[in-house]
PDB file of C-alpha atoms in Angstrom:
ATOM      1  CA  MET A 511     -67.541-124.269 -26.076  1.00 79.00           C
ATOM      2  CA  SER A 512     -68.299-127.563 -27.746  1.00 92.00           C
ATOM      3  CA  PHE A 513     -71.385-127.688 -29.966  1.00 95.00           C
ATOM      4  CA  TYR A 514     -72.511-130.676 -27.896  1.00 95.00           C
ATOM      5  CA  ASP A 515     -73.381-128.173 -25.153  1.00 95.00           C
ATOM      6  CA  GLN A 516     -75.950-126.628 -27.519  1.00 96.00           C
ATOM      7  CA  LEU A 517     -77.684-129.931 -28.262  1.00 97.00           C
ATOM      8  CA  LYS A 518     -80.698-131.279 -26.425  1.00 97.00           C
ATOM      9  CA  PHE A 519     -81.005-135.034 -26.346  1.00 97.00           C
ATOM     10  CA  ASP A 520     -84.480-136.281 -25.383  1.00 95.00           C
ATOM     11  CA  ALA A 521     -85.437-138.185 -22.228  1.00 94.00           C
ATOM     12  CA  SER A 522     -84.065-141.369 -23.817  1.00 94.00           C
ATOM     13  CA  GLY A 523     -80.767-139.653 -24.653  1.00 96.00           C
ATOM     14  CA  LEU A 524     -81.601-139.456 -28.368  1.00 97.00           C
ATOM     15  CA  ILE A 525     -81.728-136.790 -31.068  1.00 98.00           C
ATOM     16  CA  PRO A 526     -83.252-137.198 -34.555  1.00 98.00           C
ATOM     17  CA  ALA A 527     -80.864-136.909 -37.495  1.00 98.00           C
ATOM     18  CA  ILE A 528     -82.172-135.993 -40.936  1.00 98.00           C
ATOM     19  CA  ILE A 529     -79.910-137.392 -43.645  1.00 98.00           C
ATOM     20  CA  GLN A 530     -79.768-135.478 -46.930  1.00 98.00           C
ATOM     21  CA  GLU A 531     -77.779-136.376 -50.039  1.00 98.00           C
ATOM     22  CA  GLN A 532     -75.524-133.400 -50.640  1.00 98.00           C
ATOM     23  CA  LYS A 533     -75.238-133.612 -54.405  1.00 97.00           C
ATOM     24  CA  THR A 534     -78.968-133.972 -55.141  1.00 97.00           C
ATOM     25  CA  GLY A 535     -80.628-132.383 -52.088  1.00 98.00           C
ATOM     26  CA  ARG A 536     -82.773-135.508 -51.726  1.00 98.00           C
ATOM     27  CA  VAL A 537     -83.813-136.227 -48.139  1.00 98.00           C
ATOM     28  CA  LEU A 538     -82.855-139.861 -47.730  1.00 98.00           C
ATOM     29  CA  MET A 539     -83.949-140.887 -44.241  1.00 98.00           C
ATOM     30  CA  MET A 540     -84.305-139.912 -40.628  1.00 98.00           C
ATOM     31  CA  ALA A 541     -82.824-141.954 -37.819  1.00 97.00           C
ATOM     32  CA  TRP A 542     -81.890-141.454 -34.166  1.00 97.00           C
ATOM     33  CA  MET A 543     -78.500-140.838 -32.602  1.00 98.00           C
ATOM     34  CA  ASN A 544     -77.334-140.940 -29.024  1.00 97.00           C
ATOM     35  CA  ARG A 545     -74.227-139.069 -27.973  1.00 96.00           C
ATOM     36  CA  ALA A 546     -71.985-142.081 -28.607  1.00 96.00           C
ATOM     37  CA  SER A 547     -73.276-142.564 -32.157  1.00 97.00           C
ATOM     38  CA  LEU A 548     -72.874-138.868 -32.896  1.00 97.00           C
ATOM     39  CA  GLU A 549     -69.295-138.944 -31.592  1.00 96.00           C
ATOM     40  CA  LYS A 550     -68.581-142.047 -33.667  1.00 97.00           C
ATOM     41  CA  THR A 551     -70.109-140.336 -36.739  1.00 97.00           C
ATOM     42  CA  LEU A 552     -67.803-137.353 -36.342  1.00 96.00           C
ATOM     43  CA  ALA A 553     -64.756-139.445 -35.517  1.00 96.00           C
ATOM     44  CA  THR A 554     -65.130-141.814 -38.475  1.00 97.00           C
ATOM     45  CA  GLY A 555     -66.938-139.647 -41.028  1.00 97.00           C
ATOM     46  CA  LYS A 556     -69.539-142.408 -41.484  1.00 98.00           C
ATOM     47  CA  THR A 557     -73.047-142.148 -40.056  1.00 98.00           C
ATOM     48  CA  HIS A 558     -73.791-144.214 -36.960  1.00 98.00           C
ATOM     49  CA  PHE A 559     -77.170-144.394 -35.230  1.00 98.00           C
ATOM     50  CA  TRP A 560     -79.049-145.875 -32.314  1.00 97.00           C
ATOM     51  CA  SER A 561     -81.865-148.244 -33.220  1.00 94.00           C
ATOM     52  CA  ARG A 562     -84.808-147.754 -30.892  1.00 90.00           C
ATOM     53  CA  SER A 563     -86.521-150.964 -32.001  1.00 89.00           C
ATOM     54  CA  ARG A 564     -83.413-153.148 -31.723  1.00 91.00           C
ATOM     55  CA  GLN A 565     -81.825-151.131 -28.869  1.00 92.00           C
ATOM     56  CA  LYS A 566     -78.611-151.367 -30.777  1.00 94.00           C
ATOM     57  CA  PHE A 567     -75.805-149.167 -32.045  1.00 94.00           C
ATOM     58  CA  TRP A 568     -75.434-149.463 -35.812  1.00 95.00           C
ATOM     59  CA  MET A 569     -73.448-148.063 -38.714  1.00 97.00           C
ATOM     60  CA  LYS A 570     -75.463-147.261 -41.792  1.00 97.00           C
ATOM     61  CA  GLY A 571     -74.390-149.749 -44.453  1.00 96.00           C
ATOM     62  CA  GLU A 572     -72.896-152.287 -42.071  1.00 95.00           C
ATOM     63  CA  SER A 573     -75.003-155.036 -43.693  1.00 92.00           C
ATOM     64  CA  SER A 574     -75.772-153.541 -47.117  1.00 94.00           C
ATOM     65  CA  GLY A 575     -72.513-151.737 -47.844  1.00 95.00           C
ATOM     66  CA  HIS A 576     -74.623-148.632 -48.465  1.00 96.00           C
ATOM     67  CA  THR A 577     -72.594-146.348 -46.246  1.00 98.00           C
ATOM     68  CA  GLN A 578     -72.936-142.598 -45.861  1.00 98.00           C
ATOM     69  CA  THR A 579     -69.902-140.300 -45.772  1.00 98.00           C
ATOM     70  CA  VAL A 580     -70.537-137.131 -43.790  1.00 98.00           C
ATOM     71  CA  LYS A 581     -70.065-133.855 -45.669  1.00 98.00           C
ATOM     72  CA  THR A 582     -71.628-131.323 -43.271  1.00 97.00           C
ATOM     73  CA  LEU A 583     -73.400-131.589 -39.913  1.00 98.00           C
ATOM     74  CA  SER A 584     -75.794-128.862 -38.807  1.00 98.00           C
ATOM     75  CA  PHE A 585     -78.303-128.511 -35.983  1.00 98.00           C
ATOM     76  CA  ASP A 586     -81.460-126.506 -35.578  1.00 98.00           C
ATOM     77  CA  CYS A 587     -82.357-123.420 -33.576  1.00 97.00           C
ATOM     78  CA  ASP A 588     -83.689-125.461 -30.664  1.00 96.00           C
ATOM     79  CA  GLY A 589     -80.675-127.782 -30.695  1.00 97.00           C
ATOM     80  CA  ASP A 590     -82.920-130.819 -30.835  1.00 97.00           C
ATOM     81  CA  VAL A 591     -82.590-131.968 -34.474  1.00 98.00           C
ATOM     82  CA  LEU A 592     -79.508-132.694 -36.621  1.00 98.00           C
ATOM     83  CA  LEU A 593     -79.230-132.259 -40.384  1.00 98.00           C
ATOM     84  CA  ILE A 594     -76.415-134.239 -41.951  1.00 98.00           C
ATOM     85  CA  GLN A 595     -75.396-133.864 -45.589  1.00 98.00           C
ATOM     86  CA  VAL A 596     -73.833-137.040 -46.920  1.00 98.00           C
ATOM     87  CA  GLU A 597     -72.435-138.809 -49.909  1.00 98.00           C
ATOM     88  CA  GLN A 598     -74.577-141.944 -50.180  1.00 98.00           C
ATOM     89  CA  ILE A 599     -73.339-145.246 -51.615  1.00 97.00           C
ATOM     90  CA  GLY A 600     -76.222-147.193 -53.224  1.00 96.00           C
ATOM     91  CA  ALA A 601     -79.803-147.048 -52.023  1.00 96.00           C
ATOM     92  CA  ALA A 602     -80.385-145.421 -48.638  1.00 97.00           C
ATOM     93  CA  CYS A 603     -83.602-147.332 -47.951  1.00 97.00           C
ATOM     94  CA  HIS A 604     -83.528-150.943 -46.795  1.00 95.00           C
ATOM     95  CA  GLU A 605     -86.372-151.556 -49.267  1.00 96.00           C
ATOM     96  CA  GLY A 606     -84.053-150.671 -52.147  1.00 96.00           C
ATOM     97  CA  TYR A 607     -85.166-147.132 -52.927  1.00 97.00           C
ATOM     98  CA  GLN A 608     -82.800-144.181 -53.118  1.00 97.00           C
ATOM     99  CA  SER A 609     -84.766-142.473 -50.349  1.00 98.00           C
ATOM    100  CA  CYS A 610     -86.920-143.903 -47.573  1.00 98.00           C
ATOM    101  CA  PHE A 611     -89.539-141.308 -48.570  1.00 98.00           C
ATOM    102  CA  PHE A 612     -90.623-143.144 -51.698  1.00 98.00           C
ATOM    103  CA  ARG A 613     -94.379-142.967 -51.063  1.00 97.00           C
ATOM    104  CA  THR A 614     -96.289-139.750 -51.714  1.00 97.00           C
ATOM    105  CA  VAL A 615     -99.848-138.849 -50.816  1.00 96.00           C
ATOM    106  CA  GLN A 616    -102.031-138.111 -53.820  1.00 95.00           C
ATOM    107  CA  ASP A 617    -104.308-135.145 -54.503  1.00 92.00           C
ATOM    108  CA  ASP A 618    -107.304-136.889 -52.930  1.00 92.00           C
ATOM    109  CA  GLY A 619    -105.524-136.554 -49.573  1.00 91.00           C
ATOM    110  CA  THR A 620    -105.972-140.205 -48.652  1.00 92.00           C
ATOM    111  CA  SER A 621    -104.337-142.516 -51.185  1.00 95.00           C
ATOM    112  CA  CYS A 622    -100.615-142.743 -51.867  1.00 95.00           C
ATOM    113  CA  ARG A 623     -98.368-144.147 -54.517  1.00 96.00           C
ATOM    114  CA  ILE A 624     -94.716-145.032 -54.973  1.00 97.00           C
ATOM    115  CA  THR A 625     -93.025-142.070 -56.601  1.00 95.00           C
ATOM    116  CA  GLU A 626     -89.520-143.297 -57.245  1.00 94.00           C
ATOM    117  CA  PRO A 627     -87.947-146.347 -58.843  1.00 93.00           C
ATOM    118  CA  GLN A 628     -86.787-149.269 -56.739  1.00 95.00           C
ATOM    119  CA  LEU A 629     -83.055-149.555 -57.443  1.00 95.00           C
ATOM    120  CA  GLN A 630     -82.667-153.011 -55.923  1.00 93.00           C
ATOM    121  CA  THR A 631     -84.838-155.530 -54.110  1.00 94.00           C
ATOM    122  CA  PRO A 632     -84.115-156.227 -50.438  1.00 94.00           C
ATOM    123  CA  GLU A 633     -83.039-159.732 -51.503  1.00 94.00           C
ATOM    124  CA  GLN A 634     -80.461-158.261 -53.849  1.00 93.00           C
ATOM    125  CA  ILE A 635     -79.137-156.037 -51.067  1.00 93.00           C
ATOM    126  CA  TYR A 636     -79.191-158.402 -48.103  1.00 91.00           C
ATOM    127  CA  GLY A 637     -79.366-161.858 -49.701  1.00 87.00           C
ATOM    128  CA  ALA A 638     -82.305-164.232 -49.931  1.00 68.00           C
ATOM    129  CA  ASN A 639     -82.175-165.345 -46.313  1.00 54.00           C
ATOM    130  CA  LYS A 640     -82.475-161.968 -44.696  1.00 47.00           C
TER     131      LYS A 640
ATOM    132  CA  MET B1154    -106.919-147.898 -47.879  1.00 79.00           C
ATOM    133  CA  SER B1155    -106.086-144.498 -46.463  1.00 92.00           C
ATOM    134  CA  PHE B1156    -102.400-143.651 -46.138  1.00 95.00           C
ATOM    135  CA  TYR B1157    -103.124-142.851 -42.479  1.00 95.00           C
ATOM    136  CA  ASP B1158    -103.316-146.610 -41.915  1.00 95.00           C
ATOM    137  CA  GLN B1159     -99.679-146.864 -42.944  1.00 96.00           C
ATOM    138  CA  LEU B1160     -98.486-144.225 -40.458  1.00 97.00           C
ATOM    139  CA  LYS B1161     -97.185-144.909 -36.983  1.00 97.00           C
ATOM    140  CA  PHE B1162     -97.736-142.127 -34.490  1.00 97.00           C
ATOM    141  CA  ASP B1163     -95.597-142.451 -31.351  1.00 95.00           C
ATOM    142  CA  ALA B1164     -96.816-143.103 -27.790  1.00 94.00           C
ATOM    143  CA  SER B1165     -97.774-139.409 -27.519  1.00 94.00           C
ATOM    144  CA  GLY B1166     -99.723-139.569 -30.793  1.00 96.00           C
ATOM    145  CA  LEU B1167     -97.069-137.624 -32.684  1.00 97.00           C
ATOM    146  CA  ILE B1168     -95.033-138.043 -35.864  1.00 98.00           C
ATOM    147  CA  PRO B1169     -92.045-135.905 -36.920  1.00 98.00           C
ATOM    148  CA  ALA B1170     -92.440-133.854 -40.089  1.00 98.00           C
ATOM    149  CA  ILE B1171     -89.380-132.716 -42.037  1.00 98.00           C
ATOM    150  CA  ILE B1172     -90.140-129.551 -43.968  1.00 98.00           C
ATOM    151  CA  GLN B1173     -88.169-128.995 -47.179  1.00 98.00           C
ATOM    152  CA  GLU B1174     -88.399-126.014 -49.521  1.00 98.00           C
ATOM    153  CA  GLN B1175     -89.362-127.478 -52.874  1.00 98.00           C
ATOM    154  CA  LYS B1176     -87.677-124.968 -55.144  1.00 97.00           C
ATOM    155  CA  THR B1177     -84.274-124.967 -53.418  1.00 97.00           C
ATOM    156  CA  GLY B1178     -84.178-128.370 -51.709  1.00 98.00           C
ATOM    157  CA  ARG B1179     -83.190-126.619 -48.458  1.00 98.00           C
ATOM    158  CA  VAL B1180     -84.325-128.477 -45.344  1.00 98.00           C
ATOM    159  CA  LEU B1181     -86.061-125.740 -43.376  1.00 98.00           C
ATOM    160  CA  MET B1182     -87.172-127.280 -40.103  1.00 98.00           C
ATOM    161  CA  MET B1183     -88.550-130.315 -38.350  1.00 98.00           C
ATOM    162  CA  ALA B1184     -91.658-130.181 -36.182  1.00 97.00           C
ATOM    163  CA  TRP B1185     -94.214-132.599 -34.789  1.00 97.00           C
ATOM    164  CA  MET B1186     -97.722-133.371 -35.988  1.00 98.00           C
ATOM    165  CA  ASN B1187    -100.572-135.237 -34.405  1.00 97.00           C
ATOM    166  CA  ARG B1188    -103.341-136.704 -36.514  1.00 96.00           C
ATOM    167  CA  ALA B1189    -105.468-133.549 -36.231  1.00 96.00           C
ATOM    168  CA  SER B1190    -102.660-131.270 -37.387  1.00 97.00           C
ATOM    169  CA  LEU B1191    -101.881-133.577 -40.298  1.00 97.00           C
ATOM    170  CA  GLU B1192    -105.539-133.602 -41.336  1.00 96.00           C
ATOM    171  CA  LYS B1193    -105.665-129.819 -41.066  1.00 97.00           C
ATOM    172  CA  THR B1194    -102.464-129.555 -43.128  1.00 97.00           C
ATOM    173  CA  LEU B1195    -103.970-131.637 -45.910  1.00 96.00           C
ATOM    174  CA  ALA B1196    -107.359-129.909 -45.754  1.00 96.00           C
ATOM    175  CA  THR B1197    -105.980-126.373 -45.874  1.00 97.00           C
ATOM    176  CA  GLY B1198    -102.720-126.834 -47.787  1.00 97.00           C
ATOM    177  CA  LYS B1199    -100.876-124.946 -45.008  1.00 98.00           C
ATOM    178  CA  THR B1200     -98.648-126.716 -42.490  1.00 98.00           C
ATOM    179  CA  HIS B1201    -100.039-127.176 -38.974  1.00 98.00           C
ATOM    180  CA  PHE B1202     -98.171-128.777 -36.092  1.00 98.00           C
ATOM    181  CA  TRP B1203     -98.420-129.805 -32.460  1.00 97.00           C
ATOM    182  CA  SER B1204     -96.079-127.974 -30.100  1.00 94.00           C
ATOM    183  CA  ARG B1205     -94.739-130.367 -27.480  1.00 90.00           C
ATOM    184  CA  SER B1206     -93.347-127.566 -25.308  1.00 89.00           C
ATOM    185  CA  ARG B1207     -96.514-125.461 -25.397  1.00 91.00           C
ATOM    186  CA  GLN B1208     -98.926-128.444 -25.740  1.00 92.00           C
ATOM    187  CA  LYS B1209    -100.668-126.451 -28.415  1.00 94.00           C
ATOM    188  CA  PHE B1210    -101.898-126.785 -31.981  1.00 94.00           C
ATOM    189  CA  TRP B1211    -100.328-124.179 -34.233  1.00 95.00           C
ATOM    190  CA  MET B1212    -100.197-123.098 -37.863  1.00 97.00           C
ATOM    191  CA  LYS B1213     -96.750-122.229 -39.158  1.00 97.00           C
ATOM    192  CA  GLY B1214     -96.768-118.479 -39.785  1.00 96.00           C
ATOM    193  CA  GLU B1215     -99.756-117.694 -37.574  1.00 95.00           C
ATOM    194  CA  SER B1216     -97.693-115.012 -35.770  1.00 92.00           C
ATOM    195  CA  SER B1217     -94.981-114.227 -38.328  1.00 94.00           C
ATOM    196  CA  GLY B1218     -96.948-114.502 -41.558  1.00 95.00           C
ATOM    197  CA  HIS B1219     -94.254-116.931 -42.721  1.00 96.00           C
ATOM    198  CA  THR B1220     -96.635-119.641 -43.866  1.00 98.00           C
ATOM    199  CA  GLN B1221     -95.821-122.818 -45.745  1.00 98.00           C
ATOM    200  CA  THR B1222     -97.900-124.040 -48.675  1.00 98.00           C
ATOM    201  CA  VAL B1223     -97.793-127.806 -49.089  1.00 98.00           C
ATOM    202  CA  LYS B1224     -96.577-129.088 -52.453  1.00 98.00           C
ATOM    203  CA  THR B1225     -96.016-132.789 -51.753  1.00 97.00           C
ATOM    204  CA  LEU B1226     -96.306-134.978 -48.654  1.00 98.00           C
ATOM    205  CA  SER B1227     -94.385-138.231 -48.432  1.00 98.00           C
ATOM    206  CA  PHE B1228     -93.688-140.716 -45.654  1.00 98.00           C
ATOM    207  CA  ASP B1229     -90.882-143.123 -44.991  1.00 98.00           C
ATOM    208  CA  CYS B1230     -90.553-146.901 -45.216  1.00 97.00           C
ATOM    209  CA  ASP B1231     -91.355-147.372 -41.539  1.00 96.00           C
ATOM    210  CA  GLY B1232     -94.323-144.968 -41.691  1.00 97.00           C
ATOM    211  CA  ASP B1233     -92.979-142.998 -38.762  1.00 97.00           C
ATOM    212  CA  VAL B1234     -91.591-139.840 -40.412  1.00 98.00           C
ATOM    213  CA  LEU B1235     -93.193-137.363 -42.838  1.00 98.00           C
ATOM    214  CA  LEU B1236     -91.371-135.358 -45.518  1.00 98.00           C
ATOM    215  CA  ILE B1237     -93.305-132.303 -46.701  1.00 98.00           C
ATOM    216  CA  GLN B1238     -92.158-130.182 -49.625  1.00 98.00           C
ATOM    217  CA  VAL B1239     -93.421-126.624 -49.309  1.00 98.00           C
ATOM    218  CA  GLU B1240     -93.366-123.154 -50.739  1.00 98.00           C
ATOM    219  CA  GLN B1241     -92.060-121.009 -47.873  1.00 98.00           C
ATOM    220  CA  ILE B1242     -93.011-117.365 -47.361  1.00 97.00           C
ATOM    221  CA  GLY B1243     -90.179-115.449 -45.630  1.00 95.00           C
ATOM    222  CA  ALA B1244     -87.787-117.002 -43.153  1.00 96.00           C
ATOM    223  CA  ALA B1245     -88.729-120.431 -41.823  1.00 97.00           C
ATOM    224  CA  CYS B1246     -86.814-120.023 -38.577  1.00 97.00           C
ATOM    225  CA  HIS B1247     -88.186-117.936 -35.707  1.00 95.00           C
ATOM    226  CA  GLU B1248     -84.662-116.547 -35.333  1.00 96.00           C
ATOM    227  CA  GLY B1249     -84.907-115.008 -38.789  1.00 96.00           C
ATOM    228  CA  TYR B1250     -82.874-117.451 -40.830  1.00 97.00           C
ATOM    229  CA  GLN B1251     -84.165-119.128 -43.973  1.00 97.00           C
ATOM    230  CA  SER B1252     -83.633-122.519 -42.354  1.00 98.00           C
ATOM    231  CA  CYS B1253     -83.572-123.549 -38.694  1.00 98.00           C
ATOM    232  CA  PHE B1254     -80.360-125.440 -39.519  1.00 98.00           C
ATOM    233  CA  PHE B1255     -78.185-122.340 -39.702  1.00 98.00           C
ATOM    234  CA  ARG B1256     -75.361-123.617 -37.482  1.00 97.00           C
ATOM    235  CA  THR B1257     -72.792-126.053 -38.852  1.00 97.00           C
ATOM    236  CA  VAL B1258     -70.125-128.013 -37.026  1.00 96.00           C
ATOM    237  CA  GLN B1259     -66.606-127.187 -38.148  1.00 95.00           C
ATOM    238  CA  ASP B1260     -63.766-129.493 -39.185  1.00 92.00           C
ATOM    239  CA  ASP B1261     -62.421-129.700 -35.631  1.00 92.00           C
ATOM    240  CA  GLY B1262     -65.591-131.657 -34.747  1.00 91.00           C
ATOM    241  CA  THR B1263     -66.417-129.521 -31.733  1.00 93.00           C
ATOM    242  CA  SER B1264     -66.921-125.867 -32.678  1.00 95.00           C
ATOM    243  CA  CYS B1265     -69.708-124.539 -34.870  1.00 95.00           C
ATOM    244  CA  ARG B1266     -70.477-121.398 -36.780  1.00 96.00           C
ATOM    245  CA  ILE B1267     -73.451-119.723 -38.393  1.00 97.00           C
ATOM    246  CA  THR B1268     -73.426-120.669 -42.067  1.00 95.00           C
ATOM    247  CA  GLU B1269     -76.273-118.642 -43.517  1.00 94.00           C
ATOM    248  CA  PRO B1270     -77.333-114.985 -43.429  1.00 93.00           C
ATOM    249  CA  GLN B1271     -79.981-113.806 -40.971  1.00 95.00           C
ATOM    250  CA  LEU B1272     -82.754-112.406 -43.161  1.00 95.00           C
ATOM    251  CA  GLN B1273     -84.571-110.606 -40.318  1.00 93.00           C
ATOM    252  CA  THR B1274     -84.186-110.228 -36.581  1.00 94.00           C
ATOM    253  CA  PRO B1275     -86.845-111.805 -34.348  1.00 94.00           C
ATOM    254  CA  GLU B1276     -87.892-108.259 -33.393  1.00 93.00           C
ATOM    255  CA  GLN B1277     -88.527-107.453 -37.038  1.00 93.00           C
ATOM    256  CA  ILE B1278     -90.634-110.571 -37.396  1.00 93.00           C
ATOM    257  CA  TYR B1279     -92.593-110.585 -34.166  1.00 91.00           C
ATOM    258  CA  GLY B1280     -92.300-107.014 -32.885  1.00 87.00           C
ATOM    259  CA  ALA B1281     -90.179-105.672 -30.041  1.00 68.00           C
ATOM    260  CA  ASN B1282     -92.405-107.023 -27.271  1.00 54.00           C
ATOM    261  CA  LYS B1283     -92.226-110.645 -28.204  1.00 47.00           C
TER     262      LYS B1283
END
């Protein structure tokens, strides 16, 4: 039996994929995959997603060069979430941080602050016109 | 400004929350929160979620005793995913595994196998009648 038979894609045909850097354990991002992007991810060893806002298939790093090489791919007990361990090139976040989760809520429970260094500016990653 | 103003709940008023064990870096589970469960999580320091299948507010560990104490709460660049570092009591997965992501796809790209030990059976956690 293929593991695909154990997965549950949602009503839009999508499943969330948590991306974790294998060597550091840092959770880098979460994005959505459809079956085609999951198949492409496994076939190529590079993460591919489905953008809900742009309604577009995309490879992580296609613009920035910050690709992700798949190390392991797991799925949860309900079969409705993926966890993918990767080797990340450069910053995972399009805002230039290692992780998209660079803002952390403070002890007051309402304010937040940036809790990791910005490795590059978006202009450095994508060029001044993007 | 409250960090809530930077969050985007989906059309159902929900936001996915990735739960990571702080001391090991293990990603334990992903579940959904509405604003009320997020507020309760921050007020009590224990994770609370919204069950989409049961349409019900729930505290992690309310049946099993396997509660999660919040250590840090971060959110991503788009404001539409939470990452919560916790201290986990017992197994996070209702099937008795430390993490819900206990199944990993193998090198053939289609088969999978269980890649972590089962700490308890569901019967041991919830009793024989559940």
